[in-house]
Coordinates of C-alpha atoms in Angstrom, one line a residue:
M432 CA -75.7 21.8 -9.3
N433 CA -74.5 18.7 -11.2
R434 CA -71.9 20.9 -13.0
V435 CA -70.6 22.2 -9.6
R436 CA -70.5 18.6 -8.3
S437 CA -68.6 17.4 -11.3
R438 CA -66.1 20.2 -11.0
A439 CA -65.7 19.4 -7.3
Y440 CA -65.0 15.7 -8.1
F441 CA -62.5 16.8 -10.8
L442 CA -60.7 19.1 -8.4
L443 CA -60.7 16.3 -5.8
L444 CA -59.1 13.9 -8.2
L445 CA -56.5 16.6 -9.1
V446 CA -55.7 17.1 -5.4
I447 CA -55.5 13.3 -4.9
G448 CA -53.2 13.0 -7.9
L449 CA -51.0 15.8 -6.7
C450 CA -50.7 14.4 -3.2
A451 CA -49.9 10.9 -4.6
G452 CA -47.3 12.4 -6.9
L453 CA -45.8 14.5 -4.1
S454 CA -45.8 11.5 -1.8
F455 CA -44.0 9.5 -4.5
F456 CA -41.5 12.2 -5.0
V457 CA -40.8 12.6 -1.3
A458 CA -40.4 8.9 -0.9
E459 CA -38.1 8.7 -3.9
Y460 CA -36.1 11.7 -2.6
F461 CA -35.5 10.1 0.8
A462 CA -34.7 6.8 -0.8
E463 CA -32.4 8.0 -3.6
A464 CA -31.2 11.5 -2.7
E465 CA -27.9 10.3 -1.3
T466 CA -27.2 8.3 -4.4
W467 CA -28.0 11.2 -6.6
V468 CA -25.8 13.6 -4.6
F469 CA -22.8 11.2 -4.5
A470 CA -23.1 10.0 -8.1
S471 CA -20.0 10.2 -10.2
G472 CA -19.6 13.7 -11.6
S473 CA -21.8 15.4 -9.0
P474 CA -20.9 19.1 -8.8
H475 CA -21.9 19.1 -5.2
I476 CA -19.1 16.7 -4.3
Y477 CA -16.5 17.0 -7.0
D478 CA -14.5 20.0 -8.3
G479 CA -13.5 20.3 -12.0
V480 CA -15.8 17.6 -13.2
T481 CA -15.1 16.6 -16.8
A482 CA -16.8 14.0 -19.1
V483 CA -14.6 11.3 -20.7
A484 CA -15.4 8.4 -22.9
G485 CA -16.5 5.4 -21.0
A486 CA -17.5 1.9 -22.0
T487 CA -19.0 1.0 -25.4
G488 CA -22.3 -0.8 -25.3
E489 CA -23.4 -3.7 -27.5
D490 CA -25.3 -1.2 -29.7
G491 CA -22.1 0.7 -30.3
S492 CA -23.1 3.7 -28.2
E493 CA -20.4 5.1 -25.9
S494 CA -21.2 6.0 -22.3
L495 CA -19.6 9.0 -20.5
T496 CA -17.6 8.7 -17.3
Y497 CA -17.4 11.8 -15.1
I498 CA -14.1 12.5 -13.3
G499 CA -13.4 15.2 -10.7
T500 CA -11.6 15.7 -7.5
L501 CA -13.3 15.4 -4.2
G502 CA -14.2 19.0 -3.2
C503 CA -15.2 18.8 0.5
G504 CA -13.7 17.8 3.8
V505 CA -10.4 18.2 5.7
I506 CA -7.7 15.6 5.9
T507 CA -5.3 15.2 8.9
D508 CA -2.6 12.8 10.0
R509 CA -3.0 10.4 12.9
S510 CA -2.2 13.2 15.4
G511 CA -4.5 15.7 13.9
Y512 CA -1.8 17.5 12.0
F513 CA -3.4 19.4 9.0
L514 CA -2.7 17.9 5.6
A515 CA -5.3 19.3 3.3
D516 CA -8.6 21.1 3.0
L517 CA -10.4 19.9 0.0
N518 CA -12.9 22.8 -0.2
D519 CA -12.6 25.7 -2.6
G520 CA -9.8 24.2 -4.9
R521 CA -7.8 22.6 -2.1
T522 CA -5.4 24.0 0.5
Y523 CA -2.4 21.9 1.5
A524 CA -0.1 21.8 4.5
D525 CA 2.2 24.7 5.1
S526 CA 5.3 22.5 4.9
A527 CA 6.5 22.0 1.3
V528 CA 8.3 18.7 2.4
L529 CA 5.1 17.4 3.9
R530 CA 3.1 18.4 0.8
M531 CA 5.5 16.4 -1.3
A532 CA 5.5 13.5 1.1
T533 CA 1.7 13.1 1.1
L534 CA 1.0 13.9 -2.5
H535 CA 0.3 10.3 -3.6
W536 CA -2.4 10.0 -0.9
L537 CA -4.0 13.4 -1.3
G538 CA -3.6 14.0 -5.0
D539 CA -2.9 17.1 -7.0
R540 CA -5.3 19.8 -8.2
E541 CA -5.0 18.7 -11.8
K542 CA -6.3 15.2 -11.1
N543 CA -3.2 13.5 -12.5
I544 CA -2.7 11.4 -9.3
S545 CA -5.5 9.0 -8.4
T546 CA -6.7 9.1 -4.8
P547 CA -9.2 6.2 -4.5
A548 CA -9.4 6.3 -0.7
L549 CA -10.8 9.8 -0.8
S550 CA -13.4 9.0 -3.4
Y551 CA -14.3 5.7 -1.7
Y552 CA -15.2 7.5 1.5
S553 CA -16.9 10.5 -0.1
E554 CA -20.2 9.8 1.5
E555 CA -18.8 9.4 4.9
L556 CA -16.5 12.5 4.5
C557 CA -18.9 15.0 3.0
G558 CA -22.0 13.8 4.9
F559 CA -25.6 14.1 3.8
D560 CA -28.8 14.9 5.6
P561 CA -32.0 14.7 3.5
I562 CA -33.3 17.8 5.4
S563 CA -30.3 20.1 5.6
G564 CA -28.4 18.7 2.6
L565 CA -24.6 18.3 2.4
Y566 CA -22.4 19.2 5.4
T567 CA -19.2 21.2 4.7
Y568 CA -16.2 21.7 6.9
G569 CA -16.7 25.0 8.6
G570 CA -16.2 24.0 12.2
I571 CA -19.0 21.4 12.1
G572 CA -17.5 18.3 10.5
G573 CA -16.0 16.5 7.5
Q574 CA -12.7 15.5 8.9
M575 CA -10.8 12.4 7.7
T576 CA -8.0 11.2 9.9
L577 CA -5.3 9.1 8.1
T578 CA -3.1 6.6 9.8
L579 CA 0.0 8.3 8.5
C580 CA 2.4 10.0 10.8
A581 CA 3.5 13.4 9.4
E582 CA 7.0 13.2 11.0
M583 CA 7.6 9.8 9.6
Q584 CA 6.5 10.9 6.1
I585 CA 9.0 13.8 6.2
A586 CA 11.8 11.5 7.5
A587 CA 11.2 9.0 4.8
L588 CA 11.1 11.6 2.0
E589 CA 14.3 13.2 3.2
A590 CA 16.0 9.7 3.6
M591 CA 15.1 8.8 0.0
G592 CA 16.7 11.9 -1.4
D593 CA 16.8 12.1 -5.2
Y594 CA 16.3 8.4 -5.6
K595 CA 13.0 6.9 -7.0
G596 CA 11.2 4.3 -5.1
T597 CA 9.1 3.8 -1.9
I598 CA 9.6 3.5 1.8
A599 CA 6.7 2.2 4.0
V600 CA 6.1 1.2 7.6
Y601 CA 2.9 -0.4 8.9
N602 CA 1.7 -1.8 12.2
Y603 CA 1.6 -5.6 11.6
Q604 CA -0.8 -6.1 14.5
T605 CA -3.5 -3.5 13.6
G606 CA -2.8 -2.8 9.9
E607 CA -2.3 0.9 10.2
I608 CA 0.0 2.3 7.5
L609 CA 2.2 4.7 9.5
C610 CA 4.3 5.8 6.6
A611 CA 4.3 5.3 2.9
I612 CA 6.1 7.6 0.4
S613 CA 6.5 7.4 -3.3
T614 CA 9.2 9.1 -5.3
P615 CA 9.6 11.0 -7.5
T616 CA 7.1 13.5 -6.1
F617 CA 6.5 17.2 -6.4
D618 CA 5.0 20.1 -4.5
P619 CA 1.3 20.6 -5.5
D620 CA 1.7 24.3 -4.7
D621 CA 4.6 24.6 -7.0
V622 CA 4.1 22.2 -9.9
P623 CA 7.1 21.7 -12.2
D624 CA 6.9 21.3 -15.9
I625 CA 6.6 17.5 -15.8
A626 CA 5.5 17.2 -19.4
G627 CA 8.5 19.2 -20.6
D628 CA 11.0 17.5 -18.4
T629 CA 13.8 15.8 -20.4
T630 CA 16.0 14.7 -17.5
G631 CA 13.8 11.8 -16.4
A632 CA 13.7 13.3 -12.9
Y633 CA 9.8 13.1 -12.9
T634 CA 9.3 9.8 -14.7
G635 CA 6.5 8.0 -12.9
A636 CA 5.7 11.0 -10.7
Y637 CA 2.0 10.3 -11.0
V638 CA 2.2 6.7 -9.8
N639 CA 2.0 5.6 -6.2
R640 CA 4.8 3.1 -6.2
F641 CA 3.8 1.6 -2.9
T642 CA 0.4 0.4 -4.2
R643 CA 0.7 0.4 -8.0
S644 CA 4.2 -0.7 -8.9
T645 CA 5.9 -4.1 -9.0
Y646 CA 9.6 -4.8 -8.6
T647 CA 12.1 -7.6 -9.0
P648 CA 12.6 -8.5 -5.4
G649 CA 16.2 -9.8 -5.4
S650 CA 17.4 -11.6 -2.3
V651 CA 14.5 -10.6 -0.1
F652 CA 12.6 -13.3 -1.9
K653 CA 14.9 -15.8 -0.2
I654 CA 12.5 -15.3 2.8
V655 CA 9.9 -17.1 0.7
T656 CA 12.3 -19.8 -0.4
L657 CA 13.5 -20.3 3.2
A658 CA 9.9 -20.6 4.5
A659 CA 9.2 -23.3 1.9
A660 CA 12.4 -25.1 2.7
L661 CA 11.7 -25.1 6.5
A662 CA 8.2 -26.5 5.9
E663 CA 8.9 -29.0 3.0
I664 CA 12.4 -30.3 3.6
P665 CA 12.5 -32.2 7.0
D666 CA 16.3 -32.2 7.5
I667 CA 17.1 -28.8 6.0
E668 CA 18.4 -27.3 9.2
S669 CA 20.8 -30.1 9.9
R670 CA 22.5 -29.9 6.5
T671 CA 25.3 -27.8 5.1
F672 CA 25.7 -26.1 1.8
T673 CA 28.9 -25.5 -0.1
C674 CA 29.5 -22.3 -2.0
T675 CA 32.4 -22.1 -4.5
G676 CA 31.1 -18.8 -6.0
E677 CA 29.2 -20.5 -8.8
V678 CA 26.7 -23.3 -9.5
V679 CA 27.0 -24.5 -13.1
Y680 CA 24.0 -25.6 -15.2
G681 CA 25.5 -26.7 -18.5
E682 CA 26.4 -23.5 -20.4
D683 CA 24.6 -21.4 -17.8
S684 CA 25.4 -20.7 -14.1
V685 CA 24.2 -19.0 -10.9
T686 CA 26.9 -16.8 -9.4
C687 CA 27.5 -15.5 -5.9
M688 CA 29.1 -12.3 -4.7
A689 CA 31.7 -14.3 -2.7
V690 CA 33.0 -17.8 -2.1
H691 CA 31.3 -18.7 1.2
G692 CA 32.6 -22.2 1.6
T693 CA 30.6 -24.7 3.8
Q694 CA 27.7 -23.1 5.5
T695 CA 24.7 -23.9 7.7
L696 CA 21.3 -22.8 6.5
Q697 CA 21.4 -19.8 8.9
E698 CA 24.8 -18.9 7.6
A699 CA 23.7 -19.2 4.0
F700 CA 20.7 -17.0 4.7
T701 CA 22.8 -14.4 6.5
N702 CA 25.4 -14.4 3.8
S703 CA 22.5 -14.2 1.2
C704 CA 24.3 -17.0 -0.6
N705 CA 23.0 -17.4 -4.2
C706 CA 24.7 -20.8 -4.6
A707 CA 23.1 -22.3 -1.5
F708 CA 19.6 -20.9 -2.3
A709 CA 20.0 -22.1 -5.9
Q710 CA 20.4 -25.6 -4.6
I711 CA 17.5 -25.2 -2.2
A712 CA 15.2 -23.8 -5.0
N713 CA 16.1 -26.8 -7.3
E714 CA 15.3 -29.2 -4.5
L715 CA 12.0 -27.6 -3.8
G716 CA 11.0 -27.3 -7.4
A717 CA 9.4 -24.6 -9.4
Q718 CA 5.8 -25.7 -8.6
T719 CA 6.4 -25.6 -4.9
L720 CA 7.9 -22.2 -5.1
L721 CA 4.9 -21.0 -7.1
E722 CA 2.5 -22.5 -4.6
Y723 CA 4.2 -20.6 -1.8
A724 CA 4.3 -17.3 -3.7
E725 CA 0.6 -17.6 -4.3
A726 CA -0.3 -18.8 -0.7
L727 CA 1.6 -15.8 0.7
G728 CA -0.4 -13.3 -1.3
L729 CA 2.4 -12.2 -3.6
T730 CA 0.7 -12.9 -6.9
E731 CA -2.7 -11.3 -6.0
S732 CA -3.9 -7.8 -5.5
L733 CA -4.7 -6.4 -2.0
E734 CA -7.9 -4.3 -1.6
F735 CA -8.4 -1.8 1.2
D736 CA -10.0 1.6 1.5
G737 CA -11.0 1.6 -2.2
I738 CA -7.4 0.9 -3.2
T739 CA -6.4 -2.1 -5.3
T740 CA -2.7 -2.8 -5.3
A741 CA -0.8 -4.1 -8.4
A742 CA -0.6 -7.9 -8.5
G743 CA 2.9 -9.5 -8.4
S744 CA 3.9 -12.5 -10.5
F745 CA 5.9 -15.7 -10.2
Q746 CA 6.6 -18.0 -13.2
A747 CA 7.2 -21.7 -12.6
A748 CA 10.4 -22.0 -14.6
I749 CA 11.2 -25.1 -16.7
A750 CA 15.0 -24.8 -16.9
A751 CA 16.9 -25.7 -13.8
V752 CA 19.0 -22.5 -13.9
D753 CA 15.8 -20.3 -14.2
E754 CA 14.3 -22.3 -11.4
A755 CA 17.3 -21.5 -9.3
W756 CA 17.2 -17.8 -10.2
S757 CA 13.5 -17.6 -9.4
G758 CA 14.2 -18.9 -5.8
I759 CA 16.8 -16.2 -5.4
G760 CA 14.3 -13.5 -6.4
Q761 CA 15.5 -12.9 -10.0
Y762 CA 14.3 -14.5 -13.2
T763 CA 10.8 -13.0 -13.9
D764 CA 9.8 -12.6 -10.2
L765 CA 7.8 -9.4 -9.5
V766 CA 6.4 -8.2 -6.1
N767 CA 4.3 -5.3 -5.1
P768 CA 5.7 -3.4 -2.1
C769 CA 2.5 -3.3 -0.2
S770 CA 1.8 -7.1 -0.6
F771 CA 5.4 -8.0 0.3
L772 CA 5.2 -5.8 3.4
T773 CA 2.0 -7.5 4.5
M774 CA 3.7 -10.9 4.1
V775 CA 6.7 -9.8 6.1
G776 CA 4.4 -8.4 8.8
A777 CA 2.7 -11.8 9.0
I778 CA 6.0 -13.4 10.1
A779 CA 6.3 -10.9 13.0
N780 CA 2.6 -11.5 13.9
G781 CA 3.0 -15.2 14.5
G782 CA 1.9 -16.1 11.0
T783 CA -1.3 -14.1 10.7
A784 CA -1.4 -11.5 8.0
V785 CA -3.3 -8.3 8.7
S786 CA -4.7 -6.1 5.9
P787 CA -3.2 -2.6 5.7
Y788 CA -5.3 0.5 5.8
I789 CA -4.8 4.2 5.4
V790 CA -8.0 5.8 6.7
E791 CA -8.4 5.7 10.5
S792 CA -11.7 7.5 11.0
I793 CA -14.1 10.1 9.6
E794 CA -16.2 12.6 11.6
V795 CA -18.9 14.9 10.3
S796 CA -20.6 17.4 12.6
G797 CA -19.3 15.6 15.7
K798 CA -20.6 12.2 14.5
T799 CA -18.3 9.4 13.6
T800 CA -19.3 8.2 10.1
Y801 CA -16.5 5.7 9.7
Q802 CA -14.1 3.9 12.1
A803 CA -11.4 1.5 10.8
K804 CA -11.2 -2.0 12.1
T805 CA -8.4 -4.5 12.0
T806 CA -9.0 -7.2 9.3
E807 CA -7.1 -10.5 9.2
L808 CA -6.3 -11.9 5.8
G809 CA -5.6 -15.3 7.1
T810 CA -2.7 -17.5 8.3
Y811 CA 0.2 -17.1 5.9
F812 CA 2.6 -19.2 8.0
S813 CA 2.2 -21.7 10.8
A814 CA 3.2 -20.4 14.2
Q815 CA 6.3 -22.8 14.1
I816 CA 7.5 -21.5 10.7
A817 CA 6.8 -17.9 11.7
E818 CA 8.9 -18.3 14.8
K819 CA 11.8 -19.9 12.8
L820 CA 11.7 -17.1 10.3
Q821 CA 11.8 -14.5 13.1
Q822 CA 14.9 -16.2 14.4
Y823 CA 16.7 -16.3 11.0
L824 CA 15.8 -12.7 10.2
R825 CA 16.8 -11.5 13.7
A826 CA 20.2 -13.3 13.3
N827 CA 20.8 -11.3 10.1
V828 CA 20.8 -8.1 12.1
E829 CA 22.7 -9.5 15.1
L830 CA 25.4 -11.2 13.1
Y831 CA 25.7 -9.0 10.0
Y832 CA 23.8 -5.7 9.7
G833 CA 24.4 -4.6 13.2
D834 CA 22.0 -3.7 16.0
E835 CA 23.8 -0.4 16.4
N836 CA 22.0 0.8 13.3
F837 CA 18.6 0.7 15.0
S838 CA 18.9 2.7 18.2
G839 CA 18.1 -0.1 20.6
L840 CA 15.2 -1.6 18.6
T841 CA 15.0 -5.4 18.2
V842 CA 15.0 -5.5 14.4
A843 CA 14.8 -8.6 12.2
A844 CA 15.4 -8.0 8.5
K845 CA 16.8 -9.0 5.1
T846 CA 18.5 -7.0 2.4
G847 CA 18.2 -7.5 -1.3
T848 CA 20.0 -6.3 -4.4
A849 CA 17.9 -6.8 -7.5
E850 CA 19.7 -6.8 -10.9
V851 CA 17.4 -5.1 -13.4
G852 CA 19.2 -4.6 -16.7
S853 CA 22.3 -2.7 -17.4
G854 CA 21.9 0.1 -14.8
N855 CA 22.5 0.2 -11.1
P856 CA 20.7 -2.5 -9.2
T857 CA 17.6 -1.9 -7.1
A858 CA 18.3 -1.8 -3.3
V859 CA 15.7 -3.5 -1.0
F860 CA 15.5 -3.8 2.7
T861 CA 12.6 -5.3 4.6
G862 CA 11.8 -6.7 8.0
F863 CA 10.1 -5.8 11.3
V864 CA 10.6 -4.7 14.9
L865 CA 10.0 -7.3 17.6
D866 CA 9.6 -4.9 20.5
E867 CA 6.1 -5.0 22.0
K868 CA 5.8 -1.2 22.0
Y869 CA 6.8 -0.9 18.3
P870 CA 5.1 -3.6 16.2
F871 CA 6.4 -2.2 12.9
A872 CA 7.0 -3.9 9.6
F873 CA 8.9 -2.0 7.0
I874 CA 10.1 -2.1 3.4
A875 CA 12.3 0.2 1.3
I876 CA 12.8 -0.2 -2.4
V877 CA 15.3 2.2 -4.0
E878 CA 15.6 2.1 -7.8
D879 CA 18.8 2.4 -9.8
S880 CA 20.9 2.8 -6.6
G881 CA 23.1 0.0 -5.4
F882 CA 23.3 -2.6 -2.6
G883 CA 20.5 -3.0 -0.1
R884 CA 22.7 -2.9 2.9
Q885 CA 24.5 0.3 1.9
I886 CA 21.5 2.2 0.4
A887 CA 18.2 1.0 1.7
L888 CA 19.2 0.0 5.3
P889 CA 20.2 3.5 6.5
M890 CA 17.0 4.9 5.0
V891 CA 14.8 2.5 7.1
A892 CA 17.0 3.2 10.2
A893 CA 16.2 6.9 9.9
V894 CA 12.5 6.3 9.5
L895 CA 12.4 4.0 12.4
Q896 CA 14.2 6.5 14.6
S897 CA 11.6 9.1 13.6
A898 CA 8.9 6.6 14.5
V899 CA 10.3 6.2 18.0
E900 CA 10.5 10.0 18.5
A901 CA 7.0 10.6 17.1
L902 CA 5.1 7.7 18.5
G903 CA 7.2 6.5 21.4
S904 CA 5.0 8.3 24.0
S905 CA 1.7 7.5 22.3

């Protein structure tokens, strides 16, 4: 009898231990399963997972980082137009032009192009239920809606032609990125021999120039110098500036494209007069220009949807001639297109900068797992300075560029032509639409091309026209 009792106690202990272990496992499963499933390198989430060398620890051991492409979910544009199915090796849109126009947001099958927004929202996109497991898109969920407009993407790519660069449009009130292309690009369904290319046509094809590149801004930086002058020099608008075509600094000089004579501040800005803005930059001083570049977000990265943009740079020059060139947007000035677009949008938005975003919403099995919200970055300009800048930029279009280029839209803008070495200059055009129905800010940067007015302005005009046609009734 004692032996039977002992065995019974032993079995009871085993059962209690088993139940405790099972309870611990179940609790751990419900607490950590989602983390396990969505861990880097999970074959349930990512296709083509490979291990690469990671960080080296203090003991000299090297960790492994797992890289793969997100392998579940469907991506559409803002109107529900199909862009990509990430399941089973990826299926892209039927249109080759659209595939090329969205490549730098959706990525390629070979994982050469980073798509941080897709990875950042992998949990919300793929969905996980501890009972039924992962959801897959088969009529029940897993749809990510981007803020992009397919028609605008196509229009921007066609406008850019064979040039390298970026064109982007965003809603300066909400932050929605309506259009953002990067070139060169390629068709992910017909991949060229990029490694073997000797023409340079595909140089930088794997880089999203809108988020990850920096450029010499050229004369569009005069917007920053103008903002500083309006705020820091009390009588600036009552003064005149004389342009003889050159400002001499000892053995060096700042030159202008023309001899503009005596000008008001508005005329100097519309003429994009280097001589006038050299004088203004010298009066402001390098430290003040640096402070404004920093305050306007041009030297820092932006972060949104898992994306970190490249940081721009501005050096406080010591020599007066370098100080002058820096206020004109040359010297060592560098800006990121996304950050500069955000700054320009703040002018249109009464001084308040709004963070851009690319992911509008995510639904899984009829349930919204993510919904974007407008995020303010802060006040970049006082309301008074923002209104003044609107007037100056609007006058540029009325007096010089021509309203007829923009199909009835109330556009305010500035062109730029950045000298970058011995090749053709980089053409830049940036600004915004002041119509209530179309709160759009835009930027076009076209490498090795020519003058901003001749090259970049018509590209933006074509994209804005497509925006009116595609979004005018929405």
